[in-house]
Amino acid sequence: MDILHLIDRLEEMLAEARRVPVGGGVIMSRQRLADLIDRMRVAVPREVYDAREVIEQREEVLRQAEEEATALLAQARDELEKRLAETEIVQAADQRAHDIIAEAEGRARDLGRESEQQARERLDEAQAVARTEMREADSYALQTLRKLETELEGFLNSVRKGVDALEIRASERPKD
């Protein structure tokens, strides 16, 4: 069921609700409202849930990248401390530690950029699909409403003809 249709139903329920004399509140059927909320939840496009998963995956990738960077930094510090203990290779250890740190930072940046790019692409795809489905739903709703309008006009014309015929018959009868 279309989410916009369900929102319209919610508005109708609000309009039909009894007003509370004080405070501007209304009284609505809790069960009808809960049923409508459940139908709205089901009508939310899958792309919205997919986008949420993409964002969660992005956060997981970032978290893993940070953990990996932290592990690499810890490893670099350990290695640096070992090398510092050996006075002959202090400079080499220092350089290696800087390289490892730079590599870890670069790798973390790369992983972050890649995950953000993936998240953006999936979100863009989900939004495009949602827009397409929304346009299709709007088009279908418009067609249906136009068809209903045509049928209602036909019914109204039939009723008017019936009323006119009865009025003519009533005017032709002799008055008592």
PDB file of C-alpha atoms in Angstrom:
ATOM      1  CA  MET A   1       0.000   0.000   0.000  1.00  0.00           C
ATOM      2  CA  ASP A   2       1.261   3.490  -0.838  1.00  0.00           C
ATOM      3  CA  ILE A   3       2.667   5.469   2.107  1.00  0.00           C
ATOM      4  CA  LEU A   4       1.001   8.675   0.837  1.00  0.00           C
ATOM      5  CA  HIS A   5      -2.376   6.934   0.817  1.00  0.00           C
ATOM      6  CA  LEU A   6      -1.783   5.849   4.411  1.00  0.00           C
ATOM      7  CA  ILE A   7      -0.884   9.413   5.396  1.00  0.00           C
ATOM      8  CA  ASP A   8      -4.164  10.543   3.810  1.00  0.00           C
ATOM      9  CA  ARG A   9      -5.996   7.880   5.866  1.00  0.00           C
ATOM     10  CA  LEU A  10      -4.301   9.223   9.006  1.00  0.00           C
ATOM     11  CA  GLU A  11      -5.531  12.730   8.167  1.00  0.00           C
ATOM     12  CA  GLU A  12      -9.042  11.349   7.636  1.00  0.00           C
ATOM     13  CA  MET A  13      -8.921   9.612  11.014  1.00  0.00           C
ATOM     14  CA  LEU A  14      -7.829  12.876  12.631  1.00  0.00           C
ATOM     15  CA  ALA A  15     -10.634  14.780  10.920  1.00  0.00           C
ATOM     16  CA  GLU A  16     -13.192  12.167  12.061  1.00  0.00           C
ATOM     17  CA  ALA A  17     -11.910  12.088  15.651  1.00  0.00           C
ATOM     18  CA  ARG A  18     -14.030  13.546  18.419  1.00  0.00           C
ATOM     19  CA  ARG A  19     -12.645  16.739  19.884  1.00  0.00           C
ATOM     20  CA  VAL A  20     -11.910  17.090  23.581  1.00  0.00           C
ATOM     21  CA  PRO A  21     -13.648  20.214  24.965  1.00  0.00           C
ATOM     22  CA  VAL A  22     -10.518  21.485  26.729  1.00  0.00           C
ATOM     23  CA  GLY A  23      -6.999  21.709  25.339  1.00  0.00           C
ATOM     24  CA  GLY A  24      -7.666  21.087  21.648  1.00  0.00           C
ATOM     25  CA  GLY A  25      -7.014  17.327  21.867  1.00  0.00           C
ATOM     26  CA  VAL A  26      -8.940  14.581  20.102  1.00  0.00           C
ATOM     27  CA  ILE A  27     -10.107  11.077  20.928  1.00  0.00           C
ATOM     28  CA  MET A  28      -9.215   8.393  18.372  1.00  0.00           C
ATOM     29  CA  SER A  29      -9.524   4.638  18.262  1.00  0.00           C
ATOM     30  CA  ARG A  30      -6.221   3.301  19.570  1.00  0.00           C
ATOM     31  CA  GLN A  31      -6.626   0.053  17.588  1.00  0.00           C
ATOM     32  CA  ARG A  32      -7.373   1.846  14.282  1.00  0.00           C
ATOM     33  CA  LEU A  33      -4.386   4.143  14.843  1.00  0.00           C
ATOM     34  CA  ALA A  34      -2.091   1.212  15.714  1.00  0.00           C
ATOM     35  CA  ASP A  35      -3.272  -0.700  12.612  1.00  0.00           C
ATOM     36  CA  LEU A  36      -2.602   2.315  10.405  1.00  0.00           C
ATOM     37  CA  ILE A  37       0.874   2.776  11.911  1.00  0.00           C
ATOM     38  CA  ASP A  38       1.626  -0.912  11.222  1.00  0.00           C
ATOM     39  CA  ARG A  39       0.500  -0.519   7.597  1.00  0.00           C
ATOM     40  CA  MET A  40       2.639   2.627   7.260  1.00  0.00           C
ATOM     41  CA  ARG A  41       5.651   0.743   8.614  1.00  0.00           C
ATOM     42  CA  VAL A  42       5.097  -2.002   6.003  1.00  0.00           C
ATOM     43  CA  ALA A  43       4.663   0.584   3.204  1.00  0.00           C
ATOM     44  CA  VAL A  44       8.034   2.274   3.815  1.00  0.00           C
ATOM     45  CA  PRO A  45      10.131   1.538   0.702  1.00  0.00           C
ATOM     46  CA  ARG A  46      12.794  -1.142   1.135  1.00  0.00           C
ATOM     47  CA  GLU A  47      15.397   1.380  -0.050  1.00  0.00           C
ATOM     48  CA  VAL A  48      15.030   3.318   3.205  1.00  0.00           C
ATOM     49  CA  TYR A  49      15.936   0.201   5.175  1.00  0.00           C
ATOM     50  CA  ASP A  50      18.729  -0.558   2.684  1.00  0.00           C
ATOM     51  CA  ALA A  51      20.096   2.963   3.140  1.00  0.00           C
ATOM     52  CA  ARG A  52      20.102   2.471   6.907  1.00  0.00           C
ATOM     53  CA  GLU A  53      22.041  -0.784   6.447  1.00  0.00           C
ATOM     54  CA  VAL A  54      24.522   0.965   4.170  1.00  0.00           C
ATOM     55  CA  ILE A  55      25.101   3.614   6.811  1.00  0.00           C
ATOM     56  CA  GLU A  56      25.551   0.939   9.480  1.00  0.00           C
ATOM     57  CA  GLN A  57      28.007  -0.911   7.221  1.00  0.00           C
ATOM     58  CA  ARG A  58      29.867   2.344   6.631  1.00  0.00           C
ATOM     59  CA  GLU A  59      30.149   2.882  10.380  1.00  0.00           C
ATOM     60  CA  GLU A  60      31.358  -0.704  10.818  1.00  0.00           C
ATOM     61  CA  VAL A  61      34.010  -0.221   8.112  1.00  0.00           C
ATOM     62  CA  LEU A  62      35.129   3.025   9.765  1.00  0.00           C
ATOM     63  CA  ARG A  63      35.237   1.318  13.160  1.00  0.00           C
ATOM     64  CA  GLN A  64      37.322  -1.532  11.714  1.00  0.00           C
ATOM     65  CA  ALA A  65      39.626   0.962  10.019  1.00  0.00           C
ATOM     66  CA  GLU A  66      40.112   2.774  13.323  1.00  0.00           C
ATOM     67  CA  GLU A  67      40.793  -0.509  15.108  1.00  0.00           C
ATOM     68  CA  GLU A  68      43.266  -1.513  12.433  1.00  0.00           C
ATOM     69  CA  ALA A  69      44.922   1.908  12.627  1.00  0.00           C
ATOM     70  CA  THR A  70      45.085   1.627  16.415  1.00  0.00           C
ATOM     71  CA  ALA A  71      46.583  -1.845  16.134  1.00  0.00           C
ATOM     72  CA  LEU A  72      49.093  -0.642  13.567  1.00  0.00           C
ATOM     73  CA  LEU A  73      50.003   2.325  15.780  1.00  0.00           C
ATOM     74  CA  ALA A  74      50.419   0.039  18.783  1.00  0.00           C
ATOM     75  CA  GLN A  75      52.562  -2.268  16.686  1.00  0.00           C
ATOM     76  CA  ALA A  76      54.619   0.684  15.497  1.00  0.00           C
ATOM     77  CA  ARG A  77      55.153   1.918  19.060  1.00  0.00           C
ATOM     78  CA  ASP A  78      56.208  -1.549  20.202  1.00  0.00           C
ATOM     79  CA  GLU A  79      58.627  -1.803  17.354  1.00  0.00           C
ATOM     80  CA  LEU A  80      59.934   1.672  18.061  1.00  0.00           C
ATOM     81  CA  GLU A  81      60.557   0.859  21.717  1.00  0.00           C
ATOM     82  CA  LYS A  82      62.446  -2.298  20.751  1.00  0.00           C
ATOM     83  CA  ARG A  83      64.579  -0.397  18.303  1.00  0.00           C
ATOM     84  CA  LEU A  84      65.273   2.386  20.760  1.00  0.00           C
ATOM     85  CA  ALA A  85      66.738  -0.218  23.090  1.00  0.00           C
ATOM     86  CA  GLU A  86      69.297  -0.975  20.430  1.00  0.00           C
ATOM     87  CA  THR A  87      71.391   2.211  20.212  1.00  0.00           C
ATOM     88  CA  GLU A  88      72.997   1.351  16.864  1.00  0.00           C
ATOM     89  CA  ILE A  89      69.699   1.344  14.970  1.00  0.00           C
ATOM     90  CA  VAL A  90      67.788   4.138  16.712  1.00  0.00           C
ATOM     91  CA  GLN A  91      67.479   6.238  13.577  1.00  0.00           C
ATOM     92  CA  ALA A  92      66.318   3.306  11.471  1.00  0.00           C
ATOM     93  CA  ALA A  93      63.689   2.404  14.067  1.00  0.00           C
ATOM     94  CA  ASP A  94      62.510   5.962  14.254  1.00  0.00           C
ATOM     95  CA  GLN A  95      62.087   6.123  10.480  1.00  0.00           C
ATOM     96  CA  ARG A  96      60.317   2.770  10.379  1.00  0.00           C
ATOM     97  CA  ALA A  97      57.911   3.868  13.119  1.00  0.00           C
ATOM     98  CA  HIS A  98      57.079   7.011  11.182  1.00  0.00           C
ATOM     99  CA  ASP A  99      56.548   4.955   8.034  1.00  0.00           C
ATOM    100  CA  ILE A 100      54.251   2.551   9.821  1.00  0.00           C
ATOM    101  CA  ILE A 101      52.274   5.409  11.367  1.00  0.00           C
ATOM    102  CA  ALA A 102      52.013   7.174   8.009  1.00  0.00           C
ATOM    103  CA  GLU A 103      50.976   3.905   6.364  1.00  0.00           C
ATOM    104  CA  ALA A 104      48.363   3.272   9.047  1.00  0.00           C
ATOM    105  CA  GLU A 105      47.006   6.800   8.777  1.00  0.00           C
ATOM    106  CA  GLY A 106      46.968   6.612   4.980  1.00  0.00           C
ATOM    107  CA  ARG A 107      45.270   3.248   5.063  1.00  0.00           C
ATOM    108  CA  ALA A 108      42.686   4.509   7.556  1.00  0.00           C
ATOM    109  CA  ARG A 109      42.019   7.539   5.330  1.00  0.00           C
ATOM    110  CA  ASP A 110      41.713   5.300   2.266  1.00  0.00           C
ATOM    111  CA  LEU A 111      39.351   2.915   4.046  1.00  0.00           C
ATOM    112  CA  GLY A 112      37.282   5.850   5.295  1.00  0.00           C
ATOM    113  CA  ARG A 113      37.054   7.379   1.802  1.00  0.00           C
ATOM    114  CA  GLU A 114      36.144   4.043   0.240  1.00  0.00           C
ATOM    115  CA  SER A 115      33.432   3.335   2.791  1.00  0.00           C
ATOM    116  CA  GLU A 116      32.008   6.842   2.445  1.00  0.00           C
ATOM    117  CA  GLN A 117      32.005   6.488  -1.355  1.00  0.00           C
ATOM    118  CA  GLN A 118      30.235   3.125  -1.118  1.00  0.00           C
ATOM    119  CA  ALA A 119      27.701   4.547   1.322  1.00  0.00           C
ATOM    120  CA  ARG A 120      27.088   7.572  -0.938  1.00  0.00           C
ATOM    121  CA  GLU A 121      26.619   5.358  -3.995  1.00  0.00           C
ATOM    122  CA  ARG A 122      24.188   3.029  -2.239  1.00  0.00           C
ATOM    123  CA  LEU A 123      22.272   5.933  -0.758  1.00  0.00           C
ATOM    124  CA  ASP A 124      22.100   7.628  -4.188  1.00  0.00           C
ATOM    125  CA  GLU A 125      20.831   4.398  -5.736  1.00  0.00           C
ATOM    126  CA  ALA A 126      18.243   3.965  -2.996  1.00  0.00           C
ATOM    127  CA  GLN A 127      17.090   7.558  -3.389  1.00  0.00           C
ATOM    128  CA  ALA A 128      16.817   7.187  -7.170  1.00  0.00           C
ATOM    129  CA  VAL A 129      14.756   4.013  -6.812  1.00  0.00           C
ATOM    130  CA  ALA A 130      12.568   5.653  -4.178  1.00  0.00           C
ATOM    131  CA  ARG A 131      11.999   8.697  -6.435  1.00  0.00           C
ATOM    132  CA  THR A 132      11.108   6.442  -9.374  1.00  0.00           C
ATOM    133  CA  GLU A 133       8.678   4.424  -7.285  1.00  0.00           C
ATOM    134  CA  MET A 134       7.173   7.611  -5.884  1.00  0.00           C
ATOM    135  CA  ARG A 135       6.626   8.979  -9.417  1.00  0.00           C
ATOM    136  CA  GLU A 136       5.054   5.699 -10.503  1.00  0.00           C
ATOM    137  CA  ALA A 137       2.813   5.652  -7.427  1.00  0.00           C
ATOM    138  CA  ASP A 138       1.771   9.263  -8.024  1.00  0.00           C
ATOM    139  CA  SER A 139       1.030   8.506 -11.687  1.00  0.00           C
ATOM    140  CA  TYR A 140      -1.064   5.467 -10.743  1.00  0.00           C
ATOM    141  CA  ALA A 141      -2.941   7.444  -8.082  1.00  0.00           C
ATOM    142  CA  LEU A 142      -3.636  10.252 -10.581  1.00  0.00           C
ATOM    143  CA  GLN A 143      -4.932   7.784 -13.189  1.00  0.00           C
ATOM    144  CA  THR A 144      -7.142   6.089 -10.625  1.00  0.00           C
ATOM    145  CA  LEU A 145      -8.526   9.388  -9.341  1.00  0.00           C
ATOM    146  CA  ARG A 146      -9.241  10.605 -12.877  1.00  0.00           C
ATOM    147  CA  LYS A 147     -11.031   7.351 -13.685  1.00  0.00           C
ATOM    148  CA  LEU A 148     -13.035   7.652 -10.470  1.00  0.00           C
ATOM    149  CA  GLU A 149     -13.855  11.276 -11.294  1.00  0.00           C
ATOM    150  CA  THR A 150     -15.153  10.234 -14.744  1.00  0.00           C
ATOM    151  CA  GLU A 151     -17.303   7.491 -13.222  1.00  0.00           C
ATOM    152  CA  LEU A 152     -18.645   9.854 -10.573  1.00  0.00           C
ATOM    153  CA  GLU A 153     -19.534  12.424 -13.239  1.00  0.00           C
ATOM    154  CA  GLY A 154     -21.434   9.696 -15.118  1.00  0.00           C
ATOM    155  CA  PHE A 155     -23.311   8.769 -11.947  1.00  0.00           C
ATOM    156  CA  LEU A 156     -24.060  12.427 -11.245  1.00  0.00           C
ATOM    157  CA  ASN A 157     -25.401  12.919 -14.785  1.00  0.00           C
ATOM    158  CA  SER A 158     -27.664   9.867 -14.372  1.00  0.00           C
ATOM    159  CA  VAL A 159     -28.983  11.225 -11.073  1.00  0.00           C
ATOM    160  CA  ARG A 160     -29.611  14.655 -12.620  1.00  0.00           C
ATOM    161  CA  LYS A 161     -31.526  13.077 -15.530  1.00  0.00           C
ATOM    162  CA  GLY A 162     -33.641  11.101 -13.052  1.00  0.00           C
ATOM    163  CA  VAL A 163     -34.386  14.235 -11.014  1.00  0.00           C
ATOM    164  CA  ASP A 164     -35.247  16.172 -14.185  1.00  0.00           C
ATOM    165  CA  ALA A 165     -37.551  13.378 -15.382  1.00  0.00           C
ATOM    166  CA  LEU A 166     -39.343  13.285 -12.024  1.00  0.00           C
ATOM    167  CA  GLU A 167     -39.729  17.057 -11.995  1.00  0.00           C
ATOM    168  CA  ILE A 168     -41.193  17.020 -15.517  1.00  0.00           C
ATOM    169  CA  ARG A 169     -43.583  14.218 -14.588  1.00  0.00           C
ATOM    170  CA  ALA A 170     -44.599  16.078 -11.440  1.00  0.00           C
ATOM    171  CA  SER A 171     -45.291  19.285 -13.388  1.00  0.00           C
ATOM    172  CA  GLU A 172     -47.411  17.398 -15.990  1.00  0.00           C
ATOM    173  CA  ARG A 173     -49.760  15.892 -13.384  1.00  0.00           C
ATOM    174  CA  PRO A 174     -53.047  17.662 -12.889  1.00  0.00           C
ATOM    175  CA  LYS A 175     -53.237  19.496  -9.623  1.00  0.00           C
ATOM    176  CA  ASP A 176     -55.981  18.367  -7.212  1.00  0.00           C
TER     177      ASP A 176
END
